[in-house]
Coordinates of C-alpha atoms in Angstrom, one line a residue:
X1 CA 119.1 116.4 98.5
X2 CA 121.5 114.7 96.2
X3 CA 125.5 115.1 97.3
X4 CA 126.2 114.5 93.8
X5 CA 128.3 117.0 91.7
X6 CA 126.7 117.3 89.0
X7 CA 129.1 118.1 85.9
X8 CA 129.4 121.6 84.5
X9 CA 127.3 121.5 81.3
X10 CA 124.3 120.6 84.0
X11 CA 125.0 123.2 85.9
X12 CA 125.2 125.7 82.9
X13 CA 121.6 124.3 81.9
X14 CA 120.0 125.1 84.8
X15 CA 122.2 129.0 84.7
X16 CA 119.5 129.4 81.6
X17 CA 116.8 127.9 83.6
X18 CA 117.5 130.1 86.5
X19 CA 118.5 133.3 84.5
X20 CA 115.4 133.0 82.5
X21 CA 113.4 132.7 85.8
X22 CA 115.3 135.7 87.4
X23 CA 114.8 138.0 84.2
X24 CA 118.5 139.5 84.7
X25 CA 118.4 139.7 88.4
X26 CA 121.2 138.8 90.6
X27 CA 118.7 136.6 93.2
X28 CA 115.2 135.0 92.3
X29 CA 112.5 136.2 94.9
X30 CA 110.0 134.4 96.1
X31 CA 107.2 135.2 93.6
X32 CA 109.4 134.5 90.6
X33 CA 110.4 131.3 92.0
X34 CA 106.3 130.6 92.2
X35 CA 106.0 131.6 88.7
X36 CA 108.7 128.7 87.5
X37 CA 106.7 126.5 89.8
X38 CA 103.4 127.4 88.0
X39 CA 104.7 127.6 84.5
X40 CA 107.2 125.5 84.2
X41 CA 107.0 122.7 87.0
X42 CA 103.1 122.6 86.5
X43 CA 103.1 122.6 89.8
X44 CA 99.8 124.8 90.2
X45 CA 98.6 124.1 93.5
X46 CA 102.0 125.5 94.7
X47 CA 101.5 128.7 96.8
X48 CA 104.1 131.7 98.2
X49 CA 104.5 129.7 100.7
X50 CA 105.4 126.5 99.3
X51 CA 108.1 129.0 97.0
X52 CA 109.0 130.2 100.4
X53 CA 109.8 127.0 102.5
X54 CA 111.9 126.0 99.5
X55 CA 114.1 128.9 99.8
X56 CA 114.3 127.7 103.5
X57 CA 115.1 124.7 102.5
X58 CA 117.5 125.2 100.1
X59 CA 119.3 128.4 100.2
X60 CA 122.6 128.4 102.9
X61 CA 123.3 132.4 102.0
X62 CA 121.4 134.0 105.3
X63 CA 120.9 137.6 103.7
X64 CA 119.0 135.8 100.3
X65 CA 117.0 133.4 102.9
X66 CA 116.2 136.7 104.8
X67 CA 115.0 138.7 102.3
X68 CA 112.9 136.0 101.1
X69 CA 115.5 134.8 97.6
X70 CA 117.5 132.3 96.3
X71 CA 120.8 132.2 95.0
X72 CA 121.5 130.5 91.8
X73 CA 123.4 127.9 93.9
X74 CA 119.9 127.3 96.0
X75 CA 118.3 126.9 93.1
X76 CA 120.9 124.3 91.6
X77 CA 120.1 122.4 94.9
X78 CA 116.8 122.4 94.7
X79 CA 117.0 121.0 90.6
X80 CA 119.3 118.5 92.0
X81 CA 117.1 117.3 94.7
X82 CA 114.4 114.8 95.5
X83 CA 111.6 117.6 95.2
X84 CA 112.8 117.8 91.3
X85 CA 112.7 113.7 90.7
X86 CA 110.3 112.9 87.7
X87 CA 109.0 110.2 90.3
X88 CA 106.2 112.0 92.5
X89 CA 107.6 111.8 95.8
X90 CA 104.1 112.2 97.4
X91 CA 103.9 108.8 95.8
X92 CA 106.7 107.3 98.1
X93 CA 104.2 107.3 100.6
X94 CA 101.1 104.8 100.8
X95 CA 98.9 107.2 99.4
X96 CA 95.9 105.1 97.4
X97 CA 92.9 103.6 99.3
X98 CA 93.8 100.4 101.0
X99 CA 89.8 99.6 102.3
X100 CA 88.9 97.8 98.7
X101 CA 88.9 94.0 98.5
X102 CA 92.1 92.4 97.7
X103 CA 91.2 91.8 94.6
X104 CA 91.1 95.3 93.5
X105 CA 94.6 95.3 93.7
X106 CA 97.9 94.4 91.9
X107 CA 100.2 92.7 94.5
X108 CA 103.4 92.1 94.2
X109 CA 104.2 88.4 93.5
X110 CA 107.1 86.0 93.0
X111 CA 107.4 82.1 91.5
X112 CA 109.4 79.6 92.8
X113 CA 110.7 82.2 95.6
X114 CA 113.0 79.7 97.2
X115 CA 115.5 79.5 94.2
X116 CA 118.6 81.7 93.3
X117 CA 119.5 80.7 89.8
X118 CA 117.3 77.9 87.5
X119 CA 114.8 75.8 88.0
X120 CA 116.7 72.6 87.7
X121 CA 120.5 72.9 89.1
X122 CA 119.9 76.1 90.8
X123 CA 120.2 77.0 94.9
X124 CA 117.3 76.9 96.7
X125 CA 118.3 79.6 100.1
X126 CA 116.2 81.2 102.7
X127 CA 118.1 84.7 101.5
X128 CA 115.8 84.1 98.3
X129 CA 112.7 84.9 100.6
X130 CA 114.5 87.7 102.5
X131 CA 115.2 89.6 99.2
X132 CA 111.9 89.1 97.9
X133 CA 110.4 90.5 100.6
X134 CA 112.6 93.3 101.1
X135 CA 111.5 94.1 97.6
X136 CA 107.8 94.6 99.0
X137 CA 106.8 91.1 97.1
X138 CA 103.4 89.7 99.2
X139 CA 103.3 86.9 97.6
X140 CA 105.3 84.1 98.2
X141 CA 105.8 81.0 96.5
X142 CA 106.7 77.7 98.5
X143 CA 107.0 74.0 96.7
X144 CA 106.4 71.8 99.5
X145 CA 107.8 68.0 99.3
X146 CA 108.0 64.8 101.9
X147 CA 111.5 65.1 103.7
X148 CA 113.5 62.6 105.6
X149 CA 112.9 62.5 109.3
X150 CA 109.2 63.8 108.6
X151 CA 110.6 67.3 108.1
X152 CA 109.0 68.5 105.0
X153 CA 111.6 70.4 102.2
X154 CA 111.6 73.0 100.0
X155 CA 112.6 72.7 96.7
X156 CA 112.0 72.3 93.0
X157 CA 110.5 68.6 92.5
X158 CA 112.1 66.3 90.4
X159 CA 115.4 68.2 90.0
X160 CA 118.5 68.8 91.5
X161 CA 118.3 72.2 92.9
X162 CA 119.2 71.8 96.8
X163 CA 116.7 71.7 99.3
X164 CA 115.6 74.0 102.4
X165 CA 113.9 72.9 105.4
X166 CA 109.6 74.2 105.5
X167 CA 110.1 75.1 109.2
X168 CA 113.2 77.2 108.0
X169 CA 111.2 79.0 105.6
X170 CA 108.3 79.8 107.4
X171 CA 111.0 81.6 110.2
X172 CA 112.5 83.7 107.7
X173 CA 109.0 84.3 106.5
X174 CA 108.0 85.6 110.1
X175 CA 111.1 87.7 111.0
X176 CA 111.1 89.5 107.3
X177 CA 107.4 89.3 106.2
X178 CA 106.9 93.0 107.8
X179 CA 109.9 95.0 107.2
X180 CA 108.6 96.8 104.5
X181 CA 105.3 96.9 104.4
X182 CA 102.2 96.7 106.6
X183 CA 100.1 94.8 104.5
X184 CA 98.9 91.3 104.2
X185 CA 101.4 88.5 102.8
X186 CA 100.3 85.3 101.1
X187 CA 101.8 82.3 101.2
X188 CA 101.1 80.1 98.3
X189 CA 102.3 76.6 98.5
X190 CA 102.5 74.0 96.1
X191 CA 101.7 71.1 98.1
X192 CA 103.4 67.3 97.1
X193 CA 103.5 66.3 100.6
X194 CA 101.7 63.2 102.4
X195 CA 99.1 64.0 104.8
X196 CA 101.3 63.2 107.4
X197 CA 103.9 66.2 106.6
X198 CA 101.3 68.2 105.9
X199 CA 100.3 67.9 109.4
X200 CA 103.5 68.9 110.2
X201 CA 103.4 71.7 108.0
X202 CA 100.5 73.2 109.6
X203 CA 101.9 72.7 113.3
X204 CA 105.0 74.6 112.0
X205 CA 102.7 77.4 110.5
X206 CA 100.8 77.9 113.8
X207 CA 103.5 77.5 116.0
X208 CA 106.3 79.5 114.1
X209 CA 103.9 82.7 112.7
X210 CA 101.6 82.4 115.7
X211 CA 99.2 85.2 115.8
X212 CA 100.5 86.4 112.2
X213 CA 99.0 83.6 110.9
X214 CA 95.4 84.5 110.0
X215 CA 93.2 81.4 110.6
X216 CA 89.1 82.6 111.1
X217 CA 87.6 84.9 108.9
X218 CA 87.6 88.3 109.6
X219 CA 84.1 89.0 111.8
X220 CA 83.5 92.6 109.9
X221 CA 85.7 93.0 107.0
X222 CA 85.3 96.5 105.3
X223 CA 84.4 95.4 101.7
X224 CA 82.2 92.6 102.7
X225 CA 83.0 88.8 101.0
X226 CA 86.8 89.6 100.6
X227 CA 88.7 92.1 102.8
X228 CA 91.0 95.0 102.5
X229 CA 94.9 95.2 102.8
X230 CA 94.0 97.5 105.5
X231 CA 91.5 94.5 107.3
X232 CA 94.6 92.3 106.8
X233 CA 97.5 94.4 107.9
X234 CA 100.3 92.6 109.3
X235 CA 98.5 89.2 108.5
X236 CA 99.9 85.9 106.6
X237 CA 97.7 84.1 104.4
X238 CA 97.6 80.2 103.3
X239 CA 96.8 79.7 99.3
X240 CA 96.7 76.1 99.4
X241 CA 93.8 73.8 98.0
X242 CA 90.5 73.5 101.1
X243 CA 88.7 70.4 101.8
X244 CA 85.0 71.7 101.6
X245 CA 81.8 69.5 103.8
X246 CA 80.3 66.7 101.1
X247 CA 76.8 66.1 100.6
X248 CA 75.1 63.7 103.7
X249 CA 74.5 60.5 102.7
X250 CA 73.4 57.5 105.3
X251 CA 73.8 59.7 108.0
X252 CA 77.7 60.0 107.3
X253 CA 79.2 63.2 106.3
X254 CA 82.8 63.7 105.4
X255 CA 85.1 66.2 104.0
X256 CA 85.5 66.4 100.5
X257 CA 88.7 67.9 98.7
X258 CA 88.6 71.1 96.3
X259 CA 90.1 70.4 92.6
X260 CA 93.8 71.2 92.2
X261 CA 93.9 74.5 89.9
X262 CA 97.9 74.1 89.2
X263 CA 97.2 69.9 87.9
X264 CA 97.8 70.4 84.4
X265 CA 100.2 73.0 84.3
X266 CA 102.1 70.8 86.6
X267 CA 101.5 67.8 84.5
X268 CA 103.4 70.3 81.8
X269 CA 106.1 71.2 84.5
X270 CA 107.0 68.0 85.4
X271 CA 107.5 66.4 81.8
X272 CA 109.8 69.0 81.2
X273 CA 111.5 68.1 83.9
X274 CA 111.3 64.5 82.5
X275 CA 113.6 65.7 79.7
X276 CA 116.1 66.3 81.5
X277 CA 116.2 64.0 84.6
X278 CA 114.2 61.3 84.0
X279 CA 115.2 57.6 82.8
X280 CA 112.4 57.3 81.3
X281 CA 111.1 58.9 78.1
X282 CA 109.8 62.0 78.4
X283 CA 106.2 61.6 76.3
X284 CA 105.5 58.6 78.2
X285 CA 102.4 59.4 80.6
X286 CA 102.8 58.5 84.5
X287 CA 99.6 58.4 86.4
X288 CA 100.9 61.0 89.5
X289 CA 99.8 60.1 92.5
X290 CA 96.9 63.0 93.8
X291 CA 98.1 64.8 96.3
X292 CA 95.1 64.7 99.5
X293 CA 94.8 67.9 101.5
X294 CA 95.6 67.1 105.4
X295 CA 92.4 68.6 107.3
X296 CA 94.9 70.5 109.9
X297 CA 96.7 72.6 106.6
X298 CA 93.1 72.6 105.4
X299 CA 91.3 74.8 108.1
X300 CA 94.3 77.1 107.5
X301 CA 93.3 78.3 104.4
X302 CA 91.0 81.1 104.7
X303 CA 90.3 83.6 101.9
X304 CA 92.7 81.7 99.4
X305 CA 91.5 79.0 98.5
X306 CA 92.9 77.2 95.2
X307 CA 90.6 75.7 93.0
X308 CA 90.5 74.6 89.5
X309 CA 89.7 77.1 86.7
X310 CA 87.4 75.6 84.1
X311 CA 85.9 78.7 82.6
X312 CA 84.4 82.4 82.8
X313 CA 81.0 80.9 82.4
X314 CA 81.7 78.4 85.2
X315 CA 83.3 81.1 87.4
X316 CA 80.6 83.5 87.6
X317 CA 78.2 81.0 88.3
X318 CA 79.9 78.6 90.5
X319 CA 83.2 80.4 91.9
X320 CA 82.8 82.2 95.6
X321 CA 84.4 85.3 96.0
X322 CA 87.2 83.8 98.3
X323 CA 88.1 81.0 96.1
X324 CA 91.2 81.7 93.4
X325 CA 92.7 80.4 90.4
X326 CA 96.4 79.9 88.9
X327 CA 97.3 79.4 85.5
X328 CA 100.5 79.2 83.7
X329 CA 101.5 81.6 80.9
X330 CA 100.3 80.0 78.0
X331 CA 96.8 79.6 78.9
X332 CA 96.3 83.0 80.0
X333 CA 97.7 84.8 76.9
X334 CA 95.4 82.3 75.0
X335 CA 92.6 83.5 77.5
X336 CA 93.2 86.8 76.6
X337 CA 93.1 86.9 73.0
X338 CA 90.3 84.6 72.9
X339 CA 88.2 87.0 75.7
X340 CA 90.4 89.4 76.9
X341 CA 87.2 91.4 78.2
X342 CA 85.7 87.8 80.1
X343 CA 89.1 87.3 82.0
X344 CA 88.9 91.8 83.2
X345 CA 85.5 91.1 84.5
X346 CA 86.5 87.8 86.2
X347 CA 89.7 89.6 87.9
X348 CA 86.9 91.9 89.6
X349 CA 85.4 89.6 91.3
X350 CA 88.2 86.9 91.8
X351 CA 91.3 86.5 92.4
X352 CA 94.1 85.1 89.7
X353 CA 97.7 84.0 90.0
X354 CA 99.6 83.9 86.5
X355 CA 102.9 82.1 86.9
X356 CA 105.9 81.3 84.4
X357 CA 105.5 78.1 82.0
X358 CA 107.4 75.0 83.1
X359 CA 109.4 75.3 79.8
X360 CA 111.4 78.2 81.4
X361 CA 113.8 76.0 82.8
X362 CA 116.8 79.1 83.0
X363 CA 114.3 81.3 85.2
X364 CA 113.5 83.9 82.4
X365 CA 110.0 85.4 82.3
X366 CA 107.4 86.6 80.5
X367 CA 106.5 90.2 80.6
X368 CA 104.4 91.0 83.2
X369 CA 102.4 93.9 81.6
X370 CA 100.2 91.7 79.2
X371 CA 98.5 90.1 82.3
X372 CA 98.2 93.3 84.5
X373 CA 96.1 94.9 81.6
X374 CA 93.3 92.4 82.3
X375 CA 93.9 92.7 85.9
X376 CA 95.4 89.7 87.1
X377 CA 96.4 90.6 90.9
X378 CA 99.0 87.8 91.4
X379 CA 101.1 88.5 87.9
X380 CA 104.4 86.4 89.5
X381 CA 107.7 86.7 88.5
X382 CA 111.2 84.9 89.0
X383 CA 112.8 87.4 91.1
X384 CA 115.8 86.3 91.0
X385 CA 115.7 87.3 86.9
X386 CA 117.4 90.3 85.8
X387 CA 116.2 92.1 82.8
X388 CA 112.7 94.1 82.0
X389 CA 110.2 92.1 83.2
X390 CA 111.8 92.5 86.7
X391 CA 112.3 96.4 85.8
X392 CA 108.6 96.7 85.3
X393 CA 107.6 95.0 88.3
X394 CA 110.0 97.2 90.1
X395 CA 108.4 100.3 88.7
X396 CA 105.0 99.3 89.2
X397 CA 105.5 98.6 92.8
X398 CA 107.8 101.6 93.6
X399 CA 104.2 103.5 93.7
X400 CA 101.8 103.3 96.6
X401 CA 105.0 103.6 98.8
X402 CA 106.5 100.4 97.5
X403 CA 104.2 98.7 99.8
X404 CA 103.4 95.6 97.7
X405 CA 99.6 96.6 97.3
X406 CA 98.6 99.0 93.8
X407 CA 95.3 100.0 93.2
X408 CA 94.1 98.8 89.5
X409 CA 92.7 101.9 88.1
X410 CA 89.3 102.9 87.0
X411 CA 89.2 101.5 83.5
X412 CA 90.1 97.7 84.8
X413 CA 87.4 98.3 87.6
X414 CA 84.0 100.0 85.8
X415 CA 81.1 97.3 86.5
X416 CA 79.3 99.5 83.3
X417 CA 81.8 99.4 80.7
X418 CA 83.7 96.7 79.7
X419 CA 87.1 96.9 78.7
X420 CA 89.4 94.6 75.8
X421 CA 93.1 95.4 76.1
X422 CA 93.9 94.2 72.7
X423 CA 91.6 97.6 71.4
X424 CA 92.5 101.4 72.0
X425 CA 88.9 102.4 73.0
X426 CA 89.8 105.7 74.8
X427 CA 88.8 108.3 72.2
X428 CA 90.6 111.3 73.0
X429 CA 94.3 109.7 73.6
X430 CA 96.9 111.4 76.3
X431 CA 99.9 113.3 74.2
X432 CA 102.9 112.9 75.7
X433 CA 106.6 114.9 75.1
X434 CA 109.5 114.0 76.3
X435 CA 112.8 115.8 76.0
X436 CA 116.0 114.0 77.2
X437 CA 117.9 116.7 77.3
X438 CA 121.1 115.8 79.2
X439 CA 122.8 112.9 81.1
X440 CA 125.3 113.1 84.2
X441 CA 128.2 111.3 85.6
X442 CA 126.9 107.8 83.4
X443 CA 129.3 104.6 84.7
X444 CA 131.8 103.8 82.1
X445 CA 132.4 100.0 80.9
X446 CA 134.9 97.6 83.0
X447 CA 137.0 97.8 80.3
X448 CA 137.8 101.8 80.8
X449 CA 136.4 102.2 76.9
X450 CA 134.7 105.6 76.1
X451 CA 131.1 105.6 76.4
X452 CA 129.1 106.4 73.2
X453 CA 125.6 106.7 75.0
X454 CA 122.2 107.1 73.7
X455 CA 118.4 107.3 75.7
X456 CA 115.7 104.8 74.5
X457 CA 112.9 105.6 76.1
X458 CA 109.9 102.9 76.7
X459 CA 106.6 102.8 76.8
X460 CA 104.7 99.7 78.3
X461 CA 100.7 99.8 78.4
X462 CA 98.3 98.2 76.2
X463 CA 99.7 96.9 73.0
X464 CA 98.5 99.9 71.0
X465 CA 100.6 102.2 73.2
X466 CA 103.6 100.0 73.1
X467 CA 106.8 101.9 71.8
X468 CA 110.2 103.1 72.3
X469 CA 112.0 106.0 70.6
X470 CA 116.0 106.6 70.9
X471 CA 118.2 109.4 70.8
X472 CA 120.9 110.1 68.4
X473 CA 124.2 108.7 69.9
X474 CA 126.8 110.9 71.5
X475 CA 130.7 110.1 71.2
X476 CA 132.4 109.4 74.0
X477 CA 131.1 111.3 76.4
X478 CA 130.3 109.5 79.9
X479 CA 130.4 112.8 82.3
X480 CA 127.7 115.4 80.6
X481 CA 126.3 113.6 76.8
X482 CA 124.2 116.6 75.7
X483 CA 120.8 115.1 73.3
X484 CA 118.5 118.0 72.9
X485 CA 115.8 115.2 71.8
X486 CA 112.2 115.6 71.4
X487 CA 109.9 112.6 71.7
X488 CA 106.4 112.2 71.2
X489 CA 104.0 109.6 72.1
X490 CA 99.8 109.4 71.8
X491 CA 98.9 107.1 75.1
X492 CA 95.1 105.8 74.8
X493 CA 95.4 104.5 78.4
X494 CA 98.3 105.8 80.1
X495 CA 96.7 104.9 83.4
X496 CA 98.4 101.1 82.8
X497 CA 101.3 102.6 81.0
X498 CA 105.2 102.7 82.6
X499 CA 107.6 104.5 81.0
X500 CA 111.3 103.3 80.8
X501 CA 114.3 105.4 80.2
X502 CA 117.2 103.2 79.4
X503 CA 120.5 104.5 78.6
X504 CA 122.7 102.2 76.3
X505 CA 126.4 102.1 75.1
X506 CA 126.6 101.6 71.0
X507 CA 129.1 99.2 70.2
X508 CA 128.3 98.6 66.8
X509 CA 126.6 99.5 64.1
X510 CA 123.2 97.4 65.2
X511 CA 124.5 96.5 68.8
X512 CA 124.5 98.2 71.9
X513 CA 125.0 97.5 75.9
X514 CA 122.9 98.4 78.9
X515 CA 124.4 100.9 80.8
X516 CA 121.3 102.0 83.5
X517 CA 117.7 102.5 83.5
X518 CA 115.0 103.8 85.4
X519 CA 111.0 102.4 85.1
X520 CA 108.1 104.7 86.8
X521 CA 104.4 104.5 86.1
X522 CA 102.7 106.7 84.1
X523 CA 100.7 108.1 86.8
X524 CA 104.0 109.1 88.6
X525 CA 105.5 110.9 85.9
X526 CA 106.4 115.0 87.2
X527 CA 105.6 117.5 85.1
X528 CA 108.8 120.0 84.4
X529 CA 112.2 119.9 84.2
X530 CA 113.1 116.7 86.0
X531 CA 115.9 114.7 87.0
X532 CA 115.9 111.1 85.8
X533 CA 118.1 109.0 88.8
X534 CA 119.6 105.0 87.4
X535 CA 119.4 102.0 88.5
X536 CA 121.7 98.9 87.6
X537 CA 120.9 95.9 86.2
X538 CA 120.0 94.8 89.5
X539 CA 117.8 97.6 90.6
X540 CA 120.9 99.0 92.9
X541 CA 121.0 102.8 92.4
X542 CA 123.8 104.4 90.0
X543 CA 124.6 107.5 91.6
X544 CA 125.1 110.2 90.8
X545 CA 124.3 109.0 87.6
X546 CA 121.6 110.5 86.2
X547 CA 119.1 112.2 83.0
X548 CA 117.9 115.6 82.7
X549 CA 114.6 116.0 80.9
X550 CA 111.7 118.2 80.2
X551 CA 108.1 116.3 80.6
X552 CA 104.5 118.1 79.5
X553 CA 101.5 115.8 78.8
X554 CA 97.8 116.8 78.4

């Protein structure tokens, strides 16, 4: 249950509620209670029971527990607890099925993991890795380059953000990679480093992560080819490129090296990097030296192997099921307008890793929800980032138990019906309403100002059913702002929507400033009268600050 006193215009809200409910009695019995459940809450599979451990629960006055009623303060608790959230708190829980192939899922992923600030003065820090992790990310990024002493370093190439030691890394990687979740973690490295650190690399990686580190395949993984997050609970992964056996010729055979899939986008990185940093000018072309994989960090990489992506065509025909692909930004949007329904299919069968473009020298990001509606597992992100993009990987990964691991739904999956993103093919659309009614002990401006607050709420799905909707603004009124606003919205897939409720200060005419926000998938949204809790700018929670809405879809 919340502590939080909730101000007195909430509490005379949920008086109507509760009166209403009671139909003029002093006390609500147990059967009215179940009524409010079924009518109001939607809660239908609710029983007397269920009505009767609340009361349990919730009511501290013994003769209206015995006799089976609750108080109007009982039922205040109960609307100000966890069982009232909008977020379904069965959904806190792992609760989806974790025996698909990996690449059935969304996972949570990070870029450049190692940094704190930008990509080219910035602070590289082993606390980077901790947080990201800690934030259920299973996908780690690691820039590996030649280091004095043949200790191999961590940091972003050609700049002047400071530098980690590999061996440091993959520690904090082994003492934090399990805290929050169960499931497997991948490490992908970008790989600069002579054969000779790499050897060293691979030493560290067996020796540090020992029998974490998962280096045979799996002899009877559930799904087949690829396994399951379950198959690879508490395992850690190597996404680096795999030297595969050549063709036999005069009796010799040798190892030959898969493509590099990051090459051009790294060709891109690194002259923008040139801009800044470099003596020389930036257009001029450099032949960079190719990078050969060391066969000891080789026979590490198991079920992640990065190759080259040439096409769909080439993919389906030539790709195996444990090979993977990275691309930066640009190329997958342009992938995705060109054959948005290609690049779905190909994310059933394959893995794909979309990462920021090397332009985004300050860390910002692109939004992450264009590449999860074709399925893209490893959608990463600058975590480091504030602002939406980081919001809606927060709310997409607070499902499943914040566990790293979300099941793509149906409509991304279906082997007999393709699907294009950029078209609203579900015929009969989901109607959502939304009334923000109230808000609650809101956090006032450093500089002690009134707040004039107002609700925009979000909606982030396929570009059709992109679209926010504000409130009127209320005058300075941080304790209890009172809206009364209706909102409604037509979502033709909601399964790959996330709602955000944002609550905003108007400072001017046209301006406005953050004040909290809260992101939740569709598919988590609680029918009812709901409490809305805040988060900061940094994901931190707010309270007691907090909405009060009504929410009814069909």
């Amino acid at each position: 249950m919340r502590k939080s006193k909730a101000p007195a215009s909430r509490r005379e809200e949920i008086q109507k509620i509760y009166q209403c409910c009671a139909l003029g009695k002093t006390t609500l019995p147990a059967c009215a209670l179940l009524r409010f459940l079924h009518k109001e809450q939607m809660e239908i599979r609710t029983n007397e029971e269920t009505a009767e451990s609340l009361i349990d629960r919730y009511e501290i006055e013994e003769t209206a527990r015995e006799s089976r009623c609750m108080t109007f303060e009982g039922f205040f608790r109960y609307m100000e607890s966890k069982d009232c959230c909008v977020f379904n708190q069965a959904h806190t829980s792992v609760y989806q099925n974790m025996d698909q192939p990996l690449t059935s899922y969304f996972i949570s992923s990070s870029h450049n993991t190692y940094l704190t600030g930008d990509q080219l003065v910035g602070k590289s820090h082993l606390d980077a890795y901790v947080c990201a992790l800690r934030k259920g990310c299973r996908c780690l990024e690691i820039d590996c380059w030649d280091g004095p002493d043949m200790e191999p370093v961590v940091y972003h190439g050609y700049t002047l953000t400071t530098k980690i030691l590999f061996k440091d890394v993959v520690t904090t990687v082994e003492q934090h990679a399990f805290e929050v979740s169960a499931y497997p973690v991948i490490l992908s490295l970008e790989n600069h480093c002579s054969q000779e650190q790499q050897e060293v690399m691979a030493q560290y990686l067996i020796s540090i992560l020992g029998d974490k580190l998962l280096r045979t395949p799996l002899d009877h993984p559930t799904t087949g080819d690829f396994p399951s997050p379950n198959d690879l609970k508490y395992k850690i992964l190597i996404k680096n490129k795999k030297l595969r056996p050549q063709i036999k010729t005069d009796d010799t055979t040798g190892l030959e090296e898969s493509e590099d899939e990051e090459e051009d986008e790294e060709d891109e990185d690194q002259q923008t990097k040139a801009k800044f940093w470099s003596p020389r000018k930036a257009g001029s072309k450099k032949k960079k030296k190719k990078v050969v994989v060391a066969e000891a960090l080789s026979n590490l990489v198991v079920y992640t192997t990065s190759v080259k992506f040439i096409s769909f065509s080439y993919s389906k025909d030539n790709q195996n099921s444990y090979e993977n692909t990275s691309m930066a930004e640009k190329k997958a949007r342009k992938l995705v307008k060109v054959s948005g329904p290609d690049f779905v299919k190909h994310n059933q069968k394959f893995l794909t890793r979309i990462y920021p473009a090397g332009s985004r020298t300050s860390s910002s990001n692109y939004n992450p929800q264009e590449f999860w509606n074709i399925g893209s597992q490893l959608v990463a992100l600058n975590f480091q980032s504030l602002g939406l993009a980081m919001d809606l990987n927060d709310g997409r990964f607070q499902d499943n138990g914040g566990c790293g691991y979300v099941l793509k739904p149906a409509v991304l999956m279906s082997s007999q019906r393709s699907f294009d993103p950029s078209s609203s093919q579900h015929v009969k659309p989901k109607h959502l309403l939304l009334k923000v009614i109230s808000g609650s002990n809101l956090p006032v401006p450093r500089s002690g100002k009134g707040l004039d607050p107002f609700v925009r709420v979000e909606i982030h799905g396929i570009a059709s059913d992109t679209r926010r909707k504000s409130t009127h603004t209320v005058k300075n009124n941080s304790l209890s702002p009172h809206w009364d606003s209706d909102m409604n919205f037509n979502i033709s897939v909601p399964e790959l929507c996330l709602i955000r409720f944002c609550v905003r200060d108007q400072t001017g005419l046209l301006s406005s400033d953050f004040v909290g926000q809260y992101m939740l998938p569709f598919s988590s949204l609680k029918k009812g009268y709901r409490w809305v809790p805040l988060r900061s700018r940094d994901g931190c929670s707010l309270d007691p600050a907090s909405l009060f809405v009504f929410v009814w879809y069909s």
